[in-house]
Coordinates of C-alpha atoms and ligand atoms in Angstrom, one line a residue:
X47 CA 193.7 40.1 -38.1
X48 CA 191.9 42.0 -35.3
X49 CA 188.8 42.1 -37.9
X50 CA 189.1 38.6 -38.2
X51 CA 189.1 38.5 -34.3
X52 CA 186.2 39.8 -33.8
X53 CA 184.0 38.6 -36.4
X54 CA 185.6 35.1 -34.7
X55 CA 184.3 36.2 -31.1
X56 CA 180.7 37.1 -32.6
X57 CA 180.1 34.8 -34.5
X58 CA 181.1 32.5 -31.5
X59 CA 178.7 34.3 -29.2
X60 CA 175.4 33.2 -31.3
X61 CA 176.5 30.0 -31.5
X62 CA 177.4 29.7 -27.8
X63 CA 174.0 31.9 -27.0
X64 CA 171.5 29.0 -29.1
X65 CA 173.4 26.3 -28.7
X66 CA 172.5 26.6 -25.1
X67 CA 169.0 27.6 -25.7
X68 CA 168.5 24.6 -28.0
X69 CA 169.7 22.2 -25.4
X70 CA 167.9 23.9 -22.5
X71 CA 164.8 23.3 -24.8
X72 CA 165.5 19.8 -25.2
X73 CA 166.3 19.5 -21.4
X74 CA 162.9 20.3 -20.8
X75 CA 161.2 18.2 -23.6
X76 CA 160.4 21.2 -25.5
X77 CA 161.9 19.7 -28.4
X78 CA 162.8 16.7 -30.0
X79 CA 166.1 15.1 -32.1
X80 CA 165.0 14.1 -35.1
X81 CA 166.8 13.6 -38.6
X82 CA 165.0 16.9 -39.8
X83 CA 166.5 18.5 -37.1
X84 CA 169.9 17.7 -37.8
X85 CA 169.5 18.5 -41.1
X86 CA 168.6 21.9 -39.9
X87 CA 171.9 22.2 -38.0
X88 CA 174.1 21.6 -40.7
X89 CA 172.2 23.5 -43.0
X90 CA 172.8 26.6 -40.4
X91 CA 176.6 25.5 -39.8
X92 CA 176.5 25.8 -43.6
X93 CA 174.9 29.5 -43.6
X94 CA 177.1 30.8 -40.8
X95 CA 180.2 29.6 -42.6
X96 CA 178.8 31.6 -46.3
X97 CA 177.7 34.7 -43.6
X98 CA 181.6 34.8 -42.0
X99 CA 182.9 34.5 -45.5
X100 CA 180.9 36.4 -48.1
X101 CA 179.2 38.9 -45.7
X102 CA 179.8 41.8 -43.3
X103 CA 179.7 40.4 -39.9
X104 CA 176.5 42.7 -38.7
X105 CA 174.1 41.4 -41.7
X106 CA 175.8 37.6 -41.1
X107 CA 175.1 37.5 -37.5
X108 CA 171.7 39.1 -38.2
X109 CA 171.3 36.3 -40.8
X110 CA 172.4 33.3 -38.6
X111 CA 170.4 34.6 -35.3
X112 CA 167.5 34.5 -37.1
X113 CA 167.9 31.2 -39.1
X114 CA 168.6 29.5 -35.4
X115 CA 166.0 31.1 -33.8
X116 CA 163.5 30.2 -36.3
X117 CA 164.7 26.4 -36.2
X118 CA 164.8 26.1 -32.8
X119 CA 161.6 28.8 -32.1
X120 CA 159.1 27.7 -35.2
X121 CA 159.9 24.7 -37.2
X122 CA 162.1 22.3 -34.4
X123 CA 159.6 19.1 -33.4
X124 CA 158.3 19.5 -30.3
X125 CA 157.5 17.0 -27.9
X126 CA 153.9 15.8 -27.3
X127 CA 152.6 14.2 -25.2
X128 CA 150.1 11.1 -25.6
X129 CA 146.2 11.8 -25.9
X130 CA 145.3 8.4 -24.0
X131 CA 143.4 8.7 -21.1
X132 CA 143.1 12.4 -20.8
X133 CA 139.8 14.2 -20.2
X134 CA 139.0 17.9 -21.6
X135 CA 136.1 20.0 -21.0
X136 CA 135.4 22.6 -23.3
X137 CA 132.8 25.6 -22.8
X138 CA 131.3 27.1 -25.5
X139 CA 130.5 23.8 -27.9
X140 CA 126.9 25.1 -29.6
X141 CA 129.1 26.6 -32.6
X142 CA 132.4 27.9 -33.9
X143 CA 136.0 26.7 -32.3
X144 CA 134.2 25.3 -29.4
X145 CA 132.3 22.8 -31.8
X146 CA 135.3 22.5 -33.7
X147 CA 137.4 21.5 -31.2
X148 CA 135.3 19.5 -29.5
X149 CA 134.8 17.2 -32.5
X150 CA 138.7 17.4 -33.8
X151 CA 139.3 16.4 -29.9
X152 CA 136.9 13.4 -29.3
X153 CA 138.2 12.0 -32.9
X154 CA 142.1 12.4 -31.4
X155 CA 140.4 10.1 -28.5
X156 CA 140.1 12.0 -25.7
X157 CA 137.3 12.0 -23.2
X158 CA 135.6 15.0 -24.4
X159 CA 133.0 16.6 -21.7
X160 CA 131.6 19.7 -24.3
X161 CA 129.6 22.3 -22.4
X162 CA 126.5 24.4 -24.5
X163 CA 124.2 27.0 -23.3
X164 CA 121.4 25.0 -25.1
X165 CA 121.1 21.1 -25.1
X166 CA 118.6 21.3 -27.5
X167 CA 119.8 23.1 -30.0
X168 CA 121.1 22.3 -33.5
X169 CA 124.5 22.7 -32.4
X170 CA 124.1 20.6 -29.8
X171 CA 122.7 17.5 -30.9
X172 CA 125.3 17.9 -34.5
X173 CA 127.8 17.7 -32.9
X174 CA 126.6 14.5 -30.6
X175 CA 125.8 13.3 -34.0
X176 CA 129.2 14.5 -35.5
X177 CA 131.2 12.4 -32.1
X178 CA 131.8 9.3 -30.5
X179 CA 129.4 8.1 -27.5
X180 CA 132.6 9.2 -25.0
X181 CA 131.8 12.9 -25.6
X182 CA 129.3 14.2 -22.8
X183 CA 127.2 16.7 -23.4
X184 CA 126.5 19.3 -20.6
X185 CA 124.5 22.5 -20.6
X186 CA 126.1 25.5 -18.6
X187 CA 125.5 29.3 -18.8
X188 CA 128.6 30.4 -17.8
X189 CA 126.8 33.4 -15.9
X190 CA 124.9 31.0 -14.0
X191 CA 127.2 29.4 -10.9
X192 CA 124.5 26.8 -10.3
X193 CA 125.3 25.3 -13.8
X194 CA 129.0 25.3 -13.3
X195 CA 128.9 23.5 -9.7
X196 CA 126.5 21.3 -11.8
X197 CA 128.8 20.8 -14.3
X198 CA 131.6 19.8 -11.9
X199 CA 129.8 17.2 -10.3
X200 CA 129.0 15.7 -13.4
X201 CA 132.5 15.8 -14.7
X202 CA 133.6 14.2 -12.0
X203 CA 131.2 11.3 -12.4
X204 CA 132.2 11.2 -16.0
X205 CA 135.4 11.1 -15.3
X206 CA 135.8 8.6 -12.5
X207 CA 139.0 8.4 -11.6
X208 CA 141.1 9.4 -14.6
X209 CA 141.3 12.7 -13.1
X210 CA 140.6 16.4 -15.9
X211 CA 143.9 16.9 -17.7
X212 CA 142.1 20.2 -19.6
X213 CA 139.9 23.1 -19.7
X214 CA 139.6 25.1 -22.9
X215 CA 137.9 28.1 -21.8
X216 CA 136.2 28.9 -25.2
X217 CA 132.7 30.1 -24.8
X218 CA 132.5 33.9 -24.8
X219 CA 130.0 36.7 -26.8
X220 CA 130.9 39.7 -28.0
X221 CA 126.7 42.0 -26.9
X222 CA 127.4 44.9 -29.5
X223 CA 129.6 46.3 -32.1
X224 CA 129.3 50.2 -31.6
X225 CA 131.2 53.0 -30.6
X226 CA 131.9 53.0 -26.6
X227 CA 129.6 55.7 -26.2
X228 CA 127.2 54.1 -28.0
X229 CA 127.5 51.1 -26.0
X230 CA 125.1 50.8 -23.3
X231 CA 126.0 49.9 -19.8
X232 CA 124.3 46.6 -20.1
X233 CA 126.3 45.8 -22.5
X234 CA 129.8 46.4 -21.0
X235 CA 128.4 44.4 -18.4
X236 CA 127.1 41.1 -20.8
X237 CA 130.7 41.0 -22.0
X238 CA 132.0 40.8 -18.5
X239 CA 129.4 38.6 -17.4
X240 CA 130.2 36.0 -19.6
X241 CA 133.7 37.0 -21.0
X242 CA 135.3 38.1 -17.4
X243 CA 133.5 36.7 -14.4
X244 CA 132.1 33.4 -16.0
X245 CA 135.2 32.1 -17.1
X246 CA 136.7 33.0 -14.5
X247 CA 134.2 31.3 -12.1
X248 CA 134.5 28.3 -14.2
X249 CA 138.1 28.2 -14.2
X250 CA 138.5 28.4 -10.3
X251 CA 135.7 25.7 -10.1
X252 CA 137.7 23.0 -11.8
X253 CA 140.9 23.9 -10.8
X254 CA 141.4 21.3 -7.8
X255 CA 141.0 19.3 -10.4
X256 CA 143.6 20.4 -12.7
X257 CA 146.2 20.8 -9.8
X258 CA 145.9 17.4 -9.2
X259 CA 146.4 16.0 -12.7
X260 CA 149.1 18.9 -13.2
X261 CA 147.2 19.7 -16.2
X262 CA 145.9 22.7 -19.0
X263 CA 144.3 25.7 -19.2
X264 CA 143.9 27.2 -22.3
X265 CA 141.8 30.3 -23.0
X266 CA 140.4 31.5 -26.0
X267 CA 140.6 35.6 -25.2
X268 CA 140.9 38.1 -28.1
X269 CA 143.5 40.4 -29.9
X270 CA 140.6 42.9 -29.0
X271 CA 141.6 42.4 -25.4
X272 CA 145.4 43.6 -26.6
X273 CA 144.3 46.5 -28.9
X274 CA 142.2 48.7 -28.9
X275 CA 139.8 47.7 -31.7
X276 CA 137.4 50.5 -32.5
X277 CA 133.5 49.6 -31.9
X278 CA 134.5 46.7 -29.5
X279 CA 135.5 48.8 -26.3
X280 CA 133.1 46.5 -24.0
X281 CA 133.9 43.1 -25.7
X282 CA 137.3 44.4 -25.7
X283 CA 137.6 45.9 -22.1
X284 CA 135.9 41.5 -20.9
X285 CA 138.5 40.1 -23.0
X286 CA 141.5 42.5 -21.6
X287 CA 140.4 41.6 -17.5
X288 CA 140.3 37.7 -18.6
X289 CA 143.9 37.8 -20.6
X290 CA 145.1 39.4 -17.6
X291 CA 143.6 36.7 -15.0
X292 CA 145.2 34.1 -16.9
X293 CA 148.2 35.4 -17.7
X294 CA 148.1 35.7 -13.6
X295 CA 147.0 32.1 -12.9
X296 CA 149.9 31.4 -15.4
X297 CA 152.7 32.3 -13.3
X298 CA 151.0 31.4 -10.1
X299 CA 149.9 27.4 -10.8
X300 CA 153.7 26.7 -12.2
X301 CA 154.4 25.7 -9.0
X302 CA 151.2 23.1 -8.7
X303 CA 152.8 22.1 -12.3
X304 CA 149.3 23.6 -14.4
X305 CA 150.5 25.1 -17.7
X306 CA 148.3 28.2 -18.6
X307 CA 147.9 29.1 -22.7
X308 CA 146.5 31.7 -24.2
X309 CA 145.2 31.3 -28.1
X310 CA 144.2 35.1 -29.8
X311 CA 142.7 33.9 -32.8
X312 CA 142.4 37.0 -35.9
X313 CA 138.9 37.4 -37.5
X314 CA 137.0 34.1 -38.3
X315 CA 133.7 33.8 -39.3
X316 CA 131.7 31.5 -36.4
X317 CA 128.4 31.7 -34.6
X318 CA 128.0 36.0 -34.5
X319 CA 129.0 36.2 -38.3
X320 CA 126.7 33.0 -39.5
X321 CA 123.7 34.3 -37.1
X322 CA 122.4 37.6 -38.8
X323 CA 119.3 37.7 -37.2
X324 CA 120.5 38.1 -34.4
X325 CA 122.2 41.3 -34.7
X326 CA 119.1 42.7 -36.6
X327 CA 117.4 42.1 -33.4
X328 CA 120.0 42.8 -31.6
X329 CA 120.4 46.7 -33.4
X330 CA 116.5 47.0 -33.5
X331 CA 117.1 46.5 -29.1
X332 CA 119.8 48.8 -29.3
X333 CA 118.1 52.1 -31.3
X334 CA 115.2 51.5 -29.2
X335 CA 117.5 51.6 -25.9
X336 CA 119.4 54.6 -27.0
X337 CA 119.1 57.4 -25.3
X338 CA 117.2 60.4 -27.0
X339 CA 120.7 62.9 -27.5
X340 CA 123.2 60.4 -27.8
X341 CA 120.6 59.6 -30.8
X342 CA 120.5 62.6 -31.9
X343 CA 124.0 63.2 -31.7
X344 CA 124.8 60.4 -34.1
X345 CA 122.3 59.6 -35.8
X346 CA 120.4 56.4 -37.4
X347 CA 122.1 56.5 -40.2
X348 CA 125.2 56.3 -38.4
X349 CA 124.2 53.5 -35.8
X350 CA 122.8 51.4 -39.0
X351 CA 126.3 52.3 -40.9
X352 CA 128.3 50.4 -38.4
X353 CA 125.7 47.5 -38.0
X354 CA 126.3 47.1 -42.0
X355 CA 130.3 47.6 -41.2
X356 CA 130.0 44.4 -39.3
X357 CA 128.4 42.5 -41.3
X358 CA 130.9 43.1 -44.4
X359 CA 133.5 42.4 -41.4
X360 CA 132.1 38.5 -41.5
X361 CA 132.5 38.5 -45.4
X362 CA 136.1 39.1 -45.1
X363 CA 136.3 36.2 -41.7
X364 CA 138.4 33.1 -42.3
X365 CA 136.0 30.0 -42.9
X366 CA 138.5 27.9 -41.9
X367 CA 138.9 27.3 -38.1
X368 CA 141.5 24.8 -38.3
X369 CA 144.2 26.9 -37.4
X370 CA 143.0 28.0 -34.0
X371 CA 141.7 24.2 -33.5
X372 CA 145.5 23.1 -34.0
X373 CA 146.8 25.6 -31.7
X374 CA 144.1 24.5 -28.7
X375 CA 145.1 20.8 -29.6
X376 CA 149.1 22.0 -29.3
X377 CA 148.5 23.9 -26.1
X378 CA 146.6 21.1 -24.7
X379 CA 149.5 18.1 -25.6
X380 CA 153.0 20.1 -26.0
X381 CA 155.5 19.0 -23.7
X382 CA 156.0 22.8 -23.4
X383 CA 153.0 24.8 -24.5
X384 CA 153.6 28.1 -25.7
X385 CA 152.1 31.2 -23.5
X386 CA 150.6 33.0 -26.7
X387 CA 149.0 31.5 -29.4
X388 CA 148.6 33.8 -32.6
X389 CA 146.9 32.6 -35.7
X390 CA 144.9 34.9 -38.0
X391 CA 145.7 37.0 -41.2
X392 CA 147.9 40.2 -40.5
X393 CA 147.7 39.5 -36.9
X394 CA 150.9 40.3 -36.4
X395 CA 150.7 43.6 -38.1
X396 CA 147.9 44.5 -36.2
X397 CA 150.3 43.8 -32.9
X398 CA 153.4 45.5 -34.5
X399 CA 152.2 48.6 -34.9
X400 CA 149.8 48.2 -31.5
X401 CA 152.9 47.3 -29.8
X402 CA 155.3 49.8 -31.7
X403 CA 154.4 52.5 -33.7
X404 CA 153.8 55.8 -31.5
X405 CA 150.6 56.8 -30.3
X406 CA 149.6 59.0 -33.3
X407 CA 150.5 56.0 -35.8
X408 CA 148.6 53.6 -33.7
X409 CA 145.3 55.6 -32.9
X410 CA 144.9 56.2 -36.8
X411 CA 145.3 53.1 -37.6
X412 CA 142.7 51.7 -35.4
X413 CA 140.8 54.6 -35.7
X414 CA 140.3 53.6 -39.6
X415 CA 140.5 49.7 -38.9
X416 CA 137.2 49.1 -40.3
X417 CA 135.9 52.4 -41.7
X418 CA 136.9 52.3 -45.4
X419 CA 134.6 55.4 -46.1
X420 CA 133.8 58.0 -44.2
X421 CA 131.4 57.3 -41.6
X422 CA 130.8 60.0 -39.1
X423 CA 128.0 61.0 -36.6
X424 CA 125.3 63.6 -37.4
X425 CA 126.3 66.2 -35.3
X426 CA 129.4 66.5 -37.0
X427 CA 128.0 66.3 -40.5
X428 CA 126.2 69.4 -39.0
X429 CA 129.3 71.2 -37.6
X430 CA 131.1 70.6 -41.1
X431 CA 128.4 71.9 -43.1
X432 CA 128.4 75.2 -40.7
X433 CA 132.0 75.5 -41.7
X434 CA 131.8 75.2 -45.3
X435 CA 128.7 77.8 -45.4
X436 CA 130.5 80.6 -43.3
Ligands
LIG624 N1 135.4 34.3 -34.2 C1 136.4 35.1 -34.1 O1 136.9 35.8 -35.0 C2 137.1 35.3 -32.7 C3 138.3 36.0 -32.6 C4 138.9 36.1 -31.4 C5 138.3 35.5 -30.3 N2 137.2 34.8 -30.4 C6 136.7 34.2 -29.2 O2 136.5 32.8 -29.5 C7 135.6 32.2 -28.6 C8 134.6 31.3 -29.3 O3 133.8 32.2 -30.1 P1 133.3 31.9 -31.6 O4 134.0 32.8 -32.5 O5 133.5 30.4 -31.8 O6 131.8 32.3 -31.6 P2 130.5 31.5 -31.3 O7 129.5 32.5 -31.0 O8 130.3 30.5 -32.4 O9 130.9 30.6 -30.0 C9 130.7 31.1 -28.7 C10 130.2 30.0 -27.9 O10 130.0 30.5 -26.6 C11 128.7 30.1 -26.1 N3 128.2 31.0 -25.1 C12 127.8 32.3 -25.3 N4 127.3 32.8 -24.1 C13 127.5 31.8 -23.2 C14 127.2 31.7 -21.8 N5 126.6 32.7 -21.1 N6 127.5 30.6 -21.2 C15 128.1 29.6 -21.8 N7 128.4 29.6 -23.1 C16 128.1 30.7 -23.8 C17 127.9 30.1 -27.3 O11 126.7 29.2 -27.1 C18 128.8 29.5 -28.3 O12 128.8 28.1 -28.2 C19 134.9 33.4 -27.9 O13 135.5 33.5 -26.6 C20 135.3 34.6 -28.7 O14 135.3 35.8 -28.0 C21 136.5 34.7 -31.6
LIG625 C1 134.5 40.1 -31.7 C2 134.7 39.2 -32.9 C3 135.8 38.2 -32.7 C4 137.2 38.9 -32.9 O1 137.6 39.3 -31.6 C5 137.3 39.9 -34.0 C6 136.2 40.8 -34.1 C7 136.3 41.6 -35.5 C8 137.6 42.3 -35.5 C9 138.8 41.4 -35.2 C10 139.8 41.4 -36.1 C11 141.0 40.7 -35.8 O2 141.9 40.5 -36.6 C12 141.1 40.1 -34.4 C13 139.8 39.6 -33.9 C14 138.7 40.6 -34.0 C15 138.8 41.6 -32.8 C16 134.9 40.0 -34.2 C17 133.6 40.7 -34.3 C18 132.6 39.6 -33.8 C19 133.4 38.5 -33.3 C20 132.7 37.8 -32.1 O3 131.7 38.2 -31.7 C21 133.4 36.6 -31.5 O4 132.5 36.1 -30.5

């Protein structure tokens, strides 16, 4: 009997723990009843009832927790919120999500005002091609405040009075892929130019405007600003300072009623992975920046290694950039949009044992992230050979 008691009283703790969670959640519009979701209800009053009967209590409360927080966390219908009338700027709209997004946006009717750093280029004038004759084009460098005051005044004309329910801060550039050392100065500083302080300048600049519409910010940062990636310390270290901004700006608008998102998309293959030439130039700049020891040091042959690591990085990218387009779109309409948005292969493995795993798990497992085969500077093949020869 007093095993029956107990089993009683924990079982009756989950239910009384989610049964208040789901209806906080639909309090606040996070979710909605619908017939699915009733069916989901009895289908879990049907697994607690085989857990209590057929099952030891630990492994059946284990089993109904996680069936009701999966219903009411993952696959319960959340409420959205009508697209009509609402206006979104978007930064970054030459190439990859930003273009994406732009064009999945302006076909969902929204007042799309898409921001490039080049009004003339191909990506540019496809996608004013690709969208309706709402979507306003507006060239901005993001490390340029001239273009961004620019850029608000425009918006505002564009506007009128409908007031800017979004900003998807999406543009962002990763200078160099290279061991921190490696990395020159101006490059930590690129990534924070653009990454850190432009979005961040951006983001201040319209945000009179999204107190007064109580509207969106979502920002596309990087997992590479949660982990420590090897090769991408100074994209990394940009990406780290802006998640931390907005996860500030999160907590502090709630009270002007702006909801703050963050999406970390995995590895997809956009602008850097289509645009090869660019980082041949772009590793031709850097041996000839290098300085002299540091050269020596590594080597060439190790510097042109980890350029051609990259590139079979891109071969292995996700082509399709729907996933991270729906999770914008969701953090821009959801009743309740979710602080983190995760989408990419093994993302969460990479997180688990980032998060998790002790130091001495993690660092090796980040340490051979990308480096399949044996990759190491010249100095050290130097050192090794010394060894084996004494
Ligand atoms: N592709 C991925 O795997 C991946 C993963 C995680 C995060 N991200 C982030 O997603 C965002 C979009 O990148 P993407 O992958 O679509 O690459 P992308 O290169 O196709 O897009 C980046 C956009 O930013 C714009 N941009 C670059 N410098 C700028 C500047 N100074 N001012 C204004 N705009 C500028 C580019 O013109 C381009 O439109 C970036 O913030 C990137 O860091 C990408
Ligand atoms: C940094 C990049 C975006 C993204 O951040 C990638 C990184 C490659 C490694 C990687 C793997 C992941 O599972 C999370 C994203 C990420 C860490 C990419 C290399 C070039 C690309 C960009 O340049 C985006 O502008």
């Amino acid at each position: 009997m007093e095993a029956f008691s107990f089993s009683c009283w924990a079982y009756g703790s989950v239910w009384f723990f989610f049964i208040c969670l789901g209806l906080q959640r639909f309090s606040n519009s996070a979710i909605v009843l619908t017939p699915a979701l009733l069916v989901y209800c009895m289908l879990i009053v049907l697994l607690e009832w085989l857990c209590h009967v057929y099952l030891p209590t630990a492994l059946g409360i284990f089993l109904l927790s996680g069936a009701c927080w999966y219903v009411l966390g993952v696959i319960s219908p959340r409420k959205m919120l009508p697209v009509s009338g609402k206006a979104v700027l978007i930064t970054g709209c030459d190439s990859g999500f930003g273009q994406a997004v732009a064009y999945k946006l302006d076909s969902m009717g929204f007042q799309v005002v898409a921001t490039v750093l080049n009004i003339d280029g191909p990506g540019a004038k496809e996608l004013q091609q690709m969208c309706s004759n709402r979507l306003k084009l507006i060239q901005v460098d993001l490390t340029k405040p001239k273009d961004i005051q620019k850029a608000l005044e425009l918006t505002k004309t564009q506007i009128a009075g409908r007031g800017l329910w979004g900003l998807v801060n999406n543009a962002g550039i990763c200078v160099h892929f290279g061991d921190a050392e490696l990395s020159l100065m101006s490059n930590y500083r690129g990534c924070m130019e653009v990454n850190f302080f432009g979005t961040l300048e951006i983001t201040k600049a319209f945000l009179p405007l999204l107190r007064c519409s109580k509207g969106r910010i979502v920002t596309i940062s990087s997992p590479a600003g949660d982990q420590p990636f090897p090769f991408l310390a100074a994209y990394g270290s940009s990406k780290a300072a802006l998640t931390r901004v907005m996860d500030t700006f999160r907590f502090e608008l709630e009270c002007w009623g702006v909801k703050v998102s963050i999406i970390q998309p995995g590895c997809y293959k956009t602008g850097p992975f289509n645009d090869l030439s660019r980082w041949e130039h772009q590793h031709e700049h850097h041996l000839a920046s290098l300085p002299e020891e540091l050269l020596q040091d590594y080597g060439e042959e190790y510097v042109s290694e980890i350029k051609r690591l990259f590139l079979k990085i891109g071969d292995m990218a996700s082509e399709d950039l729907a996933p991270v387009v729906e999770c914008i779109t969701d953090a821009l309409l959801a009743a309740e949009p979710k602080v983190r948005y995760f989408t990419g292969k093994g993302l969460w493995l990479i997180y688990f044992i980032g998060n998790h795993m002790p130091f001495f798990v993690s660092d090796r497992f980040f340490r051979g992230f990308f480096l399949n085969n044996k990759v190491i500077p010249r100095a050290l093949h130097k050192q090794q050979k010394e060894v084996v020869e004494e």
